[in-house]
mmCIF file of C-alpha atoms and ligand atoms in Angstrom:
data_model
loop_
_atom_site.group_PDB
_atom_site.id
_atom_site.type_symbol
_atom_site.label_atom_id
_atom_site.label_comp_id
_atom_site.label_asym_id
_atom_site.label_seq_id
_atom_site.Cartn_x
_atom_site.Cartn_y
_atom_site.Cartn_z
ATOM 1 C CA MET A 1 -8.418 10.251 -15.785
ATOM 2 C CA THR A 2 -8.929 6.566 -15.000
ATOM 3 C CA ILE A 3 -10.365 5.438 -11.706
ATOM 4 C CA LEU A 4 -9.629 1.773 -11.044
ATOM 5 C CA THR A 5 -11.679 -0.576 -8.870
ATOM 6 C CA VAL A 6 -10.044 -1.143 -5.481
ATOM 7 C CA LEU A 7 -10.379 -4.719 -4.198
ATOM 8 C CA GLN A 8 -11.643 -5.078 -0.654
ATOM 9 C CA GLU A 9 -11.128 -7.510 2.204
ATOM 10 C CA PRO A 10 -11.769 -10.455 2.231
ATOM 11 C CA ASP A 11 -10.974 -10.731 -1.498
ATOM 12 C CA PRO A 12 -8.393 -13.551 -1.802
ATOM 13 C CA ARG A 13 -6.602 -11.684 -4.608
ATOM 14 C CA LEU A 14 -5.322 -9.259 -1.944
ATOM 15 C CA ARG A 15 -3.497 -12.155 -0.289
ATOM 16 C CA LYS A 16 -1.228 -13.098 -3.189
ATOM 17 C CA SER A 17 2.394 -12.071 -3.391
ATOM 18 C CA SER A 18 3.235 -9.671 -6.217
ATOM 19 C CA ARG A 19 5.831 -10.164 -8.941
ATOM 20 C CA HIS A 20 9.039 -8.226 -9.483
ATOM 21 C CA ILE A 21 8.768 -5.785 -12.441
ATOM 22 C CA ASP A 22 11.379 -6.636 -15.062
ATOM 23 C CA SER A 23 10.935 -3.749 -17.446
ATOM 24 C CA ILE A 24 9.333 -0.380 -16.919
ATOM 25 C CA ASP A 25 7.392 0.066 -20.104
ATOM 26 C CA HIS A 26 4.441 2.105 -21.288
ATOM 27 C CA GLU A 27 1.993 -0.225 -19.508
ATOM 28 C CA ILE A 28 3.715 0.204 -16.157
ATOM 29 C CA ARG A 29 3.800 3.985 -16.536
ATOM 30 C CA ARG A 30 0.106 4.006 -17.406
ATOM 31 C CA LEU A 31 -0.681 1.775 -14.433
ATOM 32 C CA ALA A 32 1.216 4.151 -12.102
ATOM 33 C CA ARG A 33 -0.732 7.122 -13.485
ATOM 34 C CA ASP A 34 -4.075 5.326 -13.092
ATOM 35 C CA MET A 35 -3.146 4.267 -9.559
ATOM 36 C CA LEU A 36 -2.330 7.878 -8.643
ATOM 37 C CA ASP A 37 -5.652 9.056 -10.126
ATOM 38 C CA THR A 38 -7.453 6.372 -8.120
ATOM 39 C CA MET A 39 -5.603 7.161 -4.895
ATOM 40 C CA TYR A 40 -6.297 10.905 -5.135
ATOM 41 C CA HIS A 41 -9.903 10.311 -6.148
ATOM 42 C CA ARG A 42 -10.477 8.041 -3.147
ATOM 43 C CA GLY A 43 -8.648 10.369 -0.749
ATOM 44 C CA GLY A 44 -5.955 7.830 0.129
ATOM 45 C CA CYS A 45 -2.271 8.531 0.745
ATOM 46 C CA GLY A 46 -0.971 5.283 -0.712
ATOM 47 C CA LEU A 47 -1.964 2.497 -3.075
ATOM 48 C CA ALA A 48 -0.297 -0.759 -4.100
ATOM 49 C CA ALA A 49 -0.825 -2.484 -7.484
ATOM 50 C CA PRO A 50 -2.396 -5.667 -6.012
ATOM 51 C CA GLN A 51 -5.178 -3.468 -4.602
ATOM 52 C CA VAL A 52 -6.213 -2.738 -8.184
ATOM 53 C CA ASN A 53 -5.895 -6.397 -9.131
ATOM 54 C CA THR A 54 -2.427 -6.220 -10.682
ATOM 55 C CA ARG A 55 0.123 -8.458 -9.044
ATOM 56 C CA LEU A 56 3.203 -6.333 -9.640
ATOM 57 C CA ARG A 57 5.610 -4.678 -7.190
ATOM 58 C CA LEU A 58 4.545 -1.092 -7.756
ATOM 59 C CA ILE A 59 3.337 1.374 -5.127
ATOM 60 C CA VAL A 60 2.282 5.021 -5.255
ATOM 61 C CA ILE A 61 2.266 7.339 -2.248
ATOM 62 C CA ASP A 62 1.543 10.959 -1.440
ATOM 63 C CA THR A 63 1.710 12.035 2.191
ATOM 64 C CA SER A 64 1.872 15.780 1.462
ATOM 65 C CA SER A 65 -0.938 17.894 2.903
ATOM 66 C CA ARG A 66 -1.739 19.349 -0.526
ATOM 67 C CA ALA A 67 -1.601 16.000 -2.318
ATOM 68 C CA ASP A 68 0.833 17.387 -4.860
ATOM 69 C CA SER A 69 3.976 15.317 -4.223
ATOM 70 C CA PRO A 70 3.514 11.844 -5.673
ATOM 71 C CA LEU A 71 6.131 9.213 -4.960
ATOM 72 C CA ILE A 72 6.196 6.182 -7.262
ATOM 73 C CA LEU A 73 8.271 3.180 -6.237
ATOM 74 C CA VAL A 74 8.981 0.178 -8.464
ATOM 75 C CA ASN A 75 10.254 -3.007 -6.779
ATOM 76 C CA PRO A 76 10.683 -1.351 -3.359
ATOM 77 C CA VAL A 77 12.815 -3.279 -0.850
ATOM 78 C CA ILE A 78 13.363 -2.415 2.811
ATOM 79 C CA GLU A 79 17.149 -2.520 3.211
ATOM 80 C CA ASN A 80 17.306 -1.389 6.840
ATOM 81 C CA ARG A 81 14.967 -0.944 9.789
ATOM 82 C CA SER A 82 15.585 0.921 13.032
ATOM 83 C CA ALA A 83 15.243 -0.927 16.326
ATOM 84 C CA ARG A 84 13.147 1.970 17.552
ATOM 85 C CA MET A 85 9.463 1.425 16.898
ATOM 86 C CA MET A 86 6.563 3.805 16.320
ATOM 87 C CA ARG A 87 2.817 3.446 16.325
ATOM 88 C CA PHE A 88 0.383 5.076 13.910
ATOM 89 C CA ALA A 89 -3.338 4.613 13.388
ATOM 90 C CA GLU A 90 -3.591 3.373 9.792
ATOM 91 C CA GLY A 91 -6.505 3.002 7.432
ATOM 92 C CA CYS A 92 -6.662 1.277 4.064
ATOM 93 C CA LEU A 93 -8.792 1.677 0.930
ATOM 94 C CA SER A 94 -9.082 -2.128 0.818
ATOM 95 C CA VAL A 95 -10.212 -2.385 4.436
ATOM 96 C CA PRO A 96 -13.060 0.117 4.758
ATOM 97 C CA ASP A 97 -14.199 1.410 8.134
ATOM 98 C CA LEU A 98 -11.167 0.143 9.995
ATOM 99 C CA THR A 99 -8.389 2.074 11.710
ATOM 100 C CA ALA A 100 -5.713 -0.138 13.206
ATOM 101 C CA LYS A 101 -2.845 0.961 15.448
ATOM 102 C CA MET A 102 0.228 -0.488 13.781
ATOM 103 C CA HIS A 103 3.578 -0.954 15.493
ATOM 104 C CA ARG A 104 6.400 -0.554 12.986
ATOM 105 C CA PRO A 105 10.094 0.386 12.827
ATOM 106 C CA ALA A 106 10.358 4.172 13.179
ATOM 107 C CA GLU A 107 12.967 4.587 10.442
ATOM 108 C CA ILE A 108 13.602 2.575 7.325
ATOM 109 C CA VAL A 109 15.946 2.717 4.363
ATOM 110 C CA ILE A 110 14.477 1.454 1.127
ATOM 111 C CA SER A 111 15.799 0.875 -2.346
ATOM 112 C CA ALA A 112 13.567 1.047 -5.407
ATOM 113 C CA LEU A 113 13.478 2.130 -9.025
ATOM 114 C CA ASP A 114 11.714 5.256 -10.205
ATOM 115 C CA LEU A 115 9.567 5.254 -13.353
ATOM 116 C CA ALA A 116 12.609 6.104 -15.473
ATOM 117 C CA GLY A 117 14.305 2.946 -14.210
ATOM 118 C CA ARG A 118 16.816 4.820 -12.054
ATOM 119 C CA GLN A 119 17.885 3.118 -8.837
ATOM 120 C CA MET A 120 17.158 5.176 -5.747
ATOM 121 C CA GLU A 121 17.675 4.895 -2.047
ATOM 122 C CA LEU A 122 15.372 6.649 0.365
ATOM 123 C CA GLU A 123 15.381 7.151 4.116
ATOM 124 C CA ALA A 124 11.911 7.496 5.537
ATOM 125 C CA SER A 125 10.566 8.024 9.026
ATOM 126 C CA GLY A 126 7.334 9.103 10.677
ATOM 127 C CA TRP A 127 4.138 8.903 8.686
ATOM 128 C CA LEU A 128 5.903 8.503 5.309
ATOM 129 C CA GLY A 129 7.848 5.540 6.675
ATOM 130 C CA ALA A 130 4.644 3.981 7.991
ATOM 131 C CA VAL A 131 2.853 4.408 4.655
ATOM 132 C CA ILE A 132 5.747 2.871 2.696
ATOM 133 C CA GLN A 133 5.766 -0.134 5.051
ATOM 134 C CA HIS A 134 1.976 -0.442 4.753
ATOM 135 C CA GLU A 135 2.154 -0.468 0.937
ATOM 136 C CA ILE A 136 5.029 -2.978 0.860
ATOM 137 C CA ASP A 137 2.888 -5.209 3.109
ATOM 138 C CA HIS A 138 0.304 -5.235 0.296
ATOM 139 C CA LEU A 139 2.950 -6.530 -2.142
ATOM 140 C CA ASN A 140 3.403 -9.488 0.214
ATOM 141 C CA GLY A 141 -0.315 -10.112 0.714
ATOM 142 C CA ARG A 142 -0.461 -8.619 4.200
ATOM 143 C CA LEU A 143 -3.340 -6.413 5.346
ATOM 144 C CA LEU A 144 -4.283 -4.339 8.381
ATOM 145 C CA THR A 145 -6.733 -6.993 9.512
ATOM 146 C CA ASP A 146 -3.729 -9.299 10.194
ATOM 147 C CA ALA A 147 -2.791 -7.072 13.112
ATOM 148 C CA LEU A 148 -6.162 -7.454 14.842
ATOM 149 C CA SER A 149 -6.791 -9.928 17.619
ATOM 150 C CA PRO A 150 -8.953 -12.886 16.499
ATOM 151 C CA LYS A 151 -11.883 -11.361 18.373
ATOM 152 C CA ASP A 152 -11.533 -7.935 16.756
ATOM 153 C CA ARG A 153 -11.050 -9.548 13.362
ATOM 154 C CA SER A 154 -14.266 -11.536 13.523
ATOM 155 C CA ARG A 155 -16.099 -8.468 14.843
ATOM 156 C CA TYR A 156 -14.774 -6.455 11.897
ATOM 157 C CA PHE A 157 -15.880 -8.972 9.272
ATOM 158 C CA LYS A 158 -19.276 -9.465 10.849
ATOM 159 C CA GLY A 159 -19.887 -5.742 11.221
ATOM 160 C CA HIS A 160 -18.663 -4.982 7.744
ATOM 161 C CA ARG A 161 -20.841 -7.631 6.090
ATOM 162 C CA SER A 162 -23.950 -6.311 7.796
ATOM 163 C CA ARG A 163 -23.215 -2.733 6.688
ATOM 164 C CA ARG A 164 -22.956 -3.702 3.011
HETATM 165 ZN ZN1 LIG B 201 -3.684 -0.457 2.303
#
C-alpha cells in the first residue's frame, strides 16, 4: 500500500490545470491504485491527481458507506448539467478544517474512460454528483476556498496558519 502526500492550500501546484491522459499505461494504473489507497487512508471520498502533485486528468471516488465501491475516471468531462441546483457542505483533503456550502447543478452527465480505456457515460446526482464536480474542479485548479467571500477566505488562511 502506498500513501501519497496530499498537497494543501495555498500550494500553487493545486492551481494548475491538469493534462489530458493520452494512454492508460502501467504508470496510470499504479497512480490510480495509490490514489485510492491514499483516499481511503485519509478517510476522503474523492481525490484528484493534482492533489498528489501529478498534473493529469484522473480522479478516484468512493461515496459508498462501506468504502468498497471505487470509481476511477480518466479524462472526465461534464457533458450536461441540470438547471436545478443543489447545495452540499463539502470538505477537501487539500483544504483542512474547512467545510464550504457549495451550490452546484443537481444532476450531471459525464463522459470518461475507465482504467481499461473503455469510454463510459455516467449520470450522477446527489452527493455522488457533487463529489464528481468537486474533483473535476481540482483538474482545473479550482478549490473550495474560491467559493468563500473575501472575508471568510482571509479568516480561513489566517486561522489555518496559526493552527499549524
Ligand atoms: Zn478536494
